[in-house]
GROMACS .gro file of C-alpha atoms in nm:
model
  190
    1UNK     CA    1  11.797  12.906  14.165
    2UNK     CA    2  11.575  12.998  13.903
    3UNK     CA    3  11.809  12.820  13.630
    4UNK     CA    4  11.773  12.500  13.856
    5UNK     CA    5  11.393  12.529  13.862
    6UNK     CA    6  11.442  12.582  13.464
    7UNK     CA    7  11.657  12.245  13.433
    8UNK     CA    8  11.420  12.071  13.680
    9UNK     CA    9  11.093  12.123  13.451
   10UNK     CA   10  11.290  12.044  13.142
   11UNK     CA   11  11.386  11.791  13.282
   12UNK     CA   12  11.077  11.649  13.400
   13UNK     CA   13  10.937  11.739  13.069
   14UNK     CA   14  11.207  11.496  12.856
   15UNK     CA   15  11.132  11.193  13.133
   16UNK     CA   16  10.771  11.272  13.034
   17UNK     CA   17  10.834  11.196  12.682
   18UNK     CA   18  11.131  10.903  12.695
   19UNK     CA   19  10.889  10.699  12.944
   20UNK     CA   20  10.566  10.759  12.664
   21UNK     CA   21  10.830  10.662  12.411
   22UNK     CA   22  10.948  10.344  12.619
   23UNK     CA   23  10.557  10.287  12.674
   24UNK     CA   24  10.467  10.315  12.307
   25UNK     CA   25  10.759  10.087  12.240
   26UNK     CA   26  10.681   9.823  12.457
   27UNK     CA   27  10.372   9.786  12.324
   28UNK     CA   28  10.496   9.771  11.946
   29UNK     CA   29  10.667   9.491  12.073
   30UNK     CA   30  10.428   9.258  12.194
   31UNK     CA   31  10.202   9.338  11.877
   32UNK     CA   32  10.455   9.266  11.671
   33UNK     CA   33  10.552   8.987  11.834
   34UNK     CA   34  10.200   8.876  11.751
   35UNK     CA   35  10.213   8.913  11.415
   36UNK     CA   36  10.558   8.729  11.319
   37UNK     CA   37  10.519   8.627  10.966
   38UNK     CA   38  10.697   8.336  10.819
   39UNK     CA   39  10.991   8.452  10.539
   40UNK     CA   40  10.818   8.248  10.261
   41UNK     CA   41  10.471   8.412  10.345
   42UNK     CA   42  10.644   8.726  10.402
   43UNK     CA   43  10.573   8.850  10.012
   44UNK     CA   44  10.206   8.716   9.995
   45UNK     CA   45  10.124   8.915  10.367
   46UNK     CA   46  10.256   9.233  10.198
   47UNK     CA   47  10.096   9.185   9.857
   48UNK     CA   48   9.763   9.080  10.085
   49UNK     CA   49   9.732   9.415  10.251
   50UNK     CA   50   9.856   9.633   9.972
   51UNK     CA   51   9.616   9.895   9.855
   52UNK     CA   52   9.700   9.893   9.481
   53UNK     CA   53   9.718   9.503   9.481
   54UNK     CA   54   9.349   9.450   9.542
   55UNK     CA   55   9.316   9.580   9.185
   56UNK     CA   56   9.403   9.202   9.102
   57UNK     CA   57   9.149   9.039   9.292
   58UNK     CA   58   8.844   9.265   9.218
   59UNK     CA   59   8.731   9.186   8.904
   60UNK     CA   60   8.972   9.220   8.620
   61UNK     CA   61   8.921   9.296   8.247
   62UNK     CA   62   9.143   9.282   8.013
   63UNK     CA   63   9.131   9.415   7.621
   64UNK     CA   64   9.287   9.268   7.347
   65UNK     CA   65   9.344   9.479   7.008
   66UNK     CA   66   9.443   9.433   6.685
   67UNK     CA   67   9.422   9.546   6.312
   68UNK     CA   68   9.585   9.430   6.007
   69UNK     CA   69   9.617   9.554   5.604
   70UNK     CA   70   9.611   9.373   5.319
   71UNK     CA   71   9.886   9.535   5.086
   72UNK     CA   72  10.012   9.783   5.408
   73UNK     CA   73   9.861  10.054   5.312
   74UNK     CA   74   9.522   9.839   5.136
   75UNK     CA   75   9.214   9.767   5.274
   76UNK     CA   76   9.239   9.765   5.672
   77UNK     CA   77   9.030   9.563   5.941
   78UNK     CA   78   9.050   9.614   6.304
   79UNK     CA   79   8.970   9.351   6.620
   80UNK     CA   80   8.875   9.402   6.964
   81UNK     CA   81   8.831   9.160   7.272
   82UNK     CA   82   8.718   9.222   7.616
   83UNK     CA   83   8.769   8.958   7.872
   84UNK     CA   84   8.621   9.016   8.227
   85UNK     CA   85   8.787   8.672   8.470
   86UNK     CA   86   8.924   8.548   8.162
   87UNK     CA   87   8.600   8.496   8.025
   88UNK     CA   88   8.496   8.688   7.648
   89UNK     CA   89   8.206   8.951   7.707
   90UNK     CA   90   8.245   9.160   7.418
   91UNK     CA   91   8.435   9.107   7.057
   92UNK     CA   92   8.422   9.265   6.746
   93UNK     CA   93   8.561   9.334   6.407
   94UNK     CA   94   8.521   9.653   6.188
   95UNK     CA   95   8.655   9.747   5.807
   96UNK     CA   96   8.879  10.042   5.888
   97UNK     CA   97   8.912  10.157   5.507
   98UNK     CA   98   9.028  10.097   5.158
   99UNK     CA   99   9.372  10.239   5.211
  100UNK     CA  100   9.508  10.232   5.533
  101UNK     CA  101   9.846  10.128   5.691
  102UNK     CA  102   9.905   9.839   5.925
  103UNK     CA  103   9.944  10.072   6.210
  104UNK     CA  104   9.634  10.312   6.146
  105UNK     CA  105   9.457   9.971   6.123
  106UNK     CA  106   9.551   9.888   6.497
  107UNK     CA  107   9.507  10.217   6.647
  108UNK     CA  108   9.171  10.141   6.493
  109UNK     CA  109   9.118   9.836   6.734
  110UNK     CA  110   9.253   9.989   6.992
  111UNK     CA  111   8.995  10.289   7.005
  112UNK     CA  112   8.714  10.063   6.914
  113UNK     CA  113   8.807   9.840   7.210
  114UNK     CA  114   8.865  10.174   7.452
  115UNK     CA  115   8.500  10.290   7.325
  116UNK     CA  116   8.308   9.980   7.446
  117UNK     CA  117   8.524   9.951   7.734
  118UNK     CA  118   8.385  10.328   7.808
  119UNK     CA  119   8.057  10.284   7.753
  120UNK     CA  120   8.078   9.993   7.989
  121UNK     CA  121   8.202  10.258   8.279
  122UNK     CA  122   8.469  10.023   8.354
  123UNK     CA  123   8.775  10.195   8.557
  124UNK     CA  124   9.043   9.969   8.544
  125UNK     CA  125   9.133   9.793   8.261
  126UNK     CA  126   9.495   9.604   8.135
  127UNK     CA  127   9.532   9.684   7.776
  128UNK     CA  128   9.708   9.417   7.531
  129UNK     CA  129   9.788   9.463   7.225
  130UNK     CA  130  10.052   9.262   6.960
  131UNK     CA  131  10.131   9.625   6.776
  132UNK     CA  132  10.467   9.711   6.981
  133UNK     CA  133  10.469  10.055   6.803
  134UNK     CA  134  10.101  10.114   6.922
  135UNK     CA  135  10.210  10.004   7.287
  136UNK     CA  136  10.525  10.158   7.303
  137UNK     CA  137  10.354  10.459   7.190
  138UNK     CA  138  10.069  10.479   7.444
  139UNK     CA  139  10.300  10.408   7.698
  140UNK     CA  140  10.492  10.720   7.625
  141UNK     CA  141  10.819  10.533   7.551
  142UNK     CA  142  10.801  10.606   7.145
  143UNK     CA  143  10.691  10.946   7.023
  144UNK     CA  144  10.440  10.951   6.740
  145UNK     CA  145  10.618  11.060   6.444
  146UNK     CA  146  10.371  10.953   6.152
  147UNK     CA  147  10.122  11.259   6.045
  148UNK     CA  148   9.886  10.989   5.980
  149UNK     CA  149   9.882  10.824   6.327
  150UNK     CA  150   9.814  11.183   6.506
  151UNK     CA  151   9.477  11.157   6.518
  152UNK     CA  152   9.419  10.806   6.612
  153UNK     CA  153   9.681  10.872   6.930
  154UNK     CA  154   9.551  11.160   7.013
  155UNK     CA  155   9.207  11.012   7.035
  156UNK     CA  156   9.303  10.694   7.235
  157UNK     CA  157   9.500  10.911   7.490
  158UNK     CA  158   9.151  11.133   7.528
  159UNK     CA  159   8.963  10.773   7.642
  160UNK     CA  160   9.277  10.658   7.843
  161UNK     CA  161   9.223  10.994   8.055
  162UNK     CA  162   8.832  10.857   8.156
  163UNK     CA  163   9.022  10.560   8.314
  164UNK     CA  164   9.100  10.529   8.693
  165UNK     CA  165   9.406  10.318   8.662
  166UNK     CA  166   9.465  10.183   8.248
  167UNK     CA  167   9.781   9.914   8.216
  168UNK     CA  168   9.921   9.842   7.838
  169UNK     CA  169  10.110   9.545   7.744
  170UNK     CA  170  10.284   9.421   7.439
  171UNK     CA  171  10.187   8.990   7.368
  172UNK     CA  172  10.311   8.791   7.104
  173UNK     CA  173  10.063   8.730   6.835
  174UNK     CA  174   9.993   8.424   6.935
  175UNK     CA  175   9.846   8.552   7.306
  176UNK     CA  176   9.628   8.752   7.101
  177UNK     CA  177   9.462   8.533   6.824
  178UNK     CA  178   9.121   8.588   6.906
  179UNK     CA  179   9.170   8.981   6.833
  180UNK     CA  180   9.326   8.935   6.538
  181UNK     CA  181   9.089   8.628   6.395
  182UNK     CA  182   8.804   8.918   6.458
  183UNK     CA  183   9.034   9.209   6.264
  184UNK     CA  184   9.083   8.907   5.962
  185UNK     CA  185   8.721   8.856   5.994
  186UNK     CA  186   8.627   9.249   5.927
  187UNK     CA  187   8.832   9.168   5.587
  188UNK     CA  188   8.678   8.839   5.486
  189UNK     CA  189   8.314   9.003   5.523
  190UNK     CA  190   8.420   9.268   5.258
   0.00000   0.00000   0.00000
């Protein structure tokens, strides 16, 4: 007797539970059937209610880089661009040294471009740059094996760590002209 009275309230117990489970089901099912969502919209619903996805439709800035050397390593300019909607807010060109390599010259933009970017308390930012070395570097996917570039990547990794979510991308040269009109121009005014 008292292992049927056991069974009994077990079992009573587990119909408990299958008929909320049946009850929670049902109703899944006629809110989902609610919400059917075409195939072909199927990408754009999930991409709609993703959390990291309304990054791209708050406002977005982007910063272009650059830096050049006449004579690699010879007297060095550096260019920076910030677009916020595709629009230009911010530019400009500085004369990085007398002797300085190609490279030093772009880490030069970079940081530049990082610093206003900073001082604007802007969180997000997608970072584009034509130096793949640079990029590729930043990104953690080449290790920095020039002594002379230490400094300059250790300082640009110090402002990446202010920013809430920071995105770098190699362009072509030619998707970065005005960045590297502004890095020429730092050269021409010398």
């Amino acid at each position: 007797m008292y292992k049927r009275v056991y069974w009994k309230i077990n079992y009573k117990k587990i119909e408990l539970i299958l008929n909320f489970f049946i009850w929670c089901k049902s109703k899944m099912i006629k809110y989902l059937s609610k919400k059917i969502i075409p195939v072909e919209n199927f990408t754009e619903e999930l991409l709609d209610n993703h959390e990291e996805c309304k990054y791209e439709k708050e406002t977005q800035y982007m910063l272009y880089f650059d830096g050049c050397s006449k004579g690699n390593p010879g007297l060095g300019g550096a260019g920076a661009v910030l677009y916020k909607d595709g629009q230009e807010v911010w530019g400009s060109s500085q004369l990085v040294g007398d002797k300085v390599t190609n490279n030093v010259a772009e880490y030069s933009g970079l940081i530049m471009g990082l610093q206003e970017v900073f001082v604007r308390k802007i969180k997000n930012i997608l970072v584009r740059g034509d130096s793949q070395l640079v990029i590729k570097q930043m990104k953690g996917e080449y290790k920095v094996k020039s002594s002379s570039l230490v400094e300059y990547y250790q300082q640009a990794k110090l402002l990446e760590s202010y920013f809430d979510k920071i995105v770098f991308e190699h362009v072509y040269r030619d998707k970065n002209k005005r960045a590297d009109e502004l890095s020429n121009m730092a050269l021409d005014l010398s």
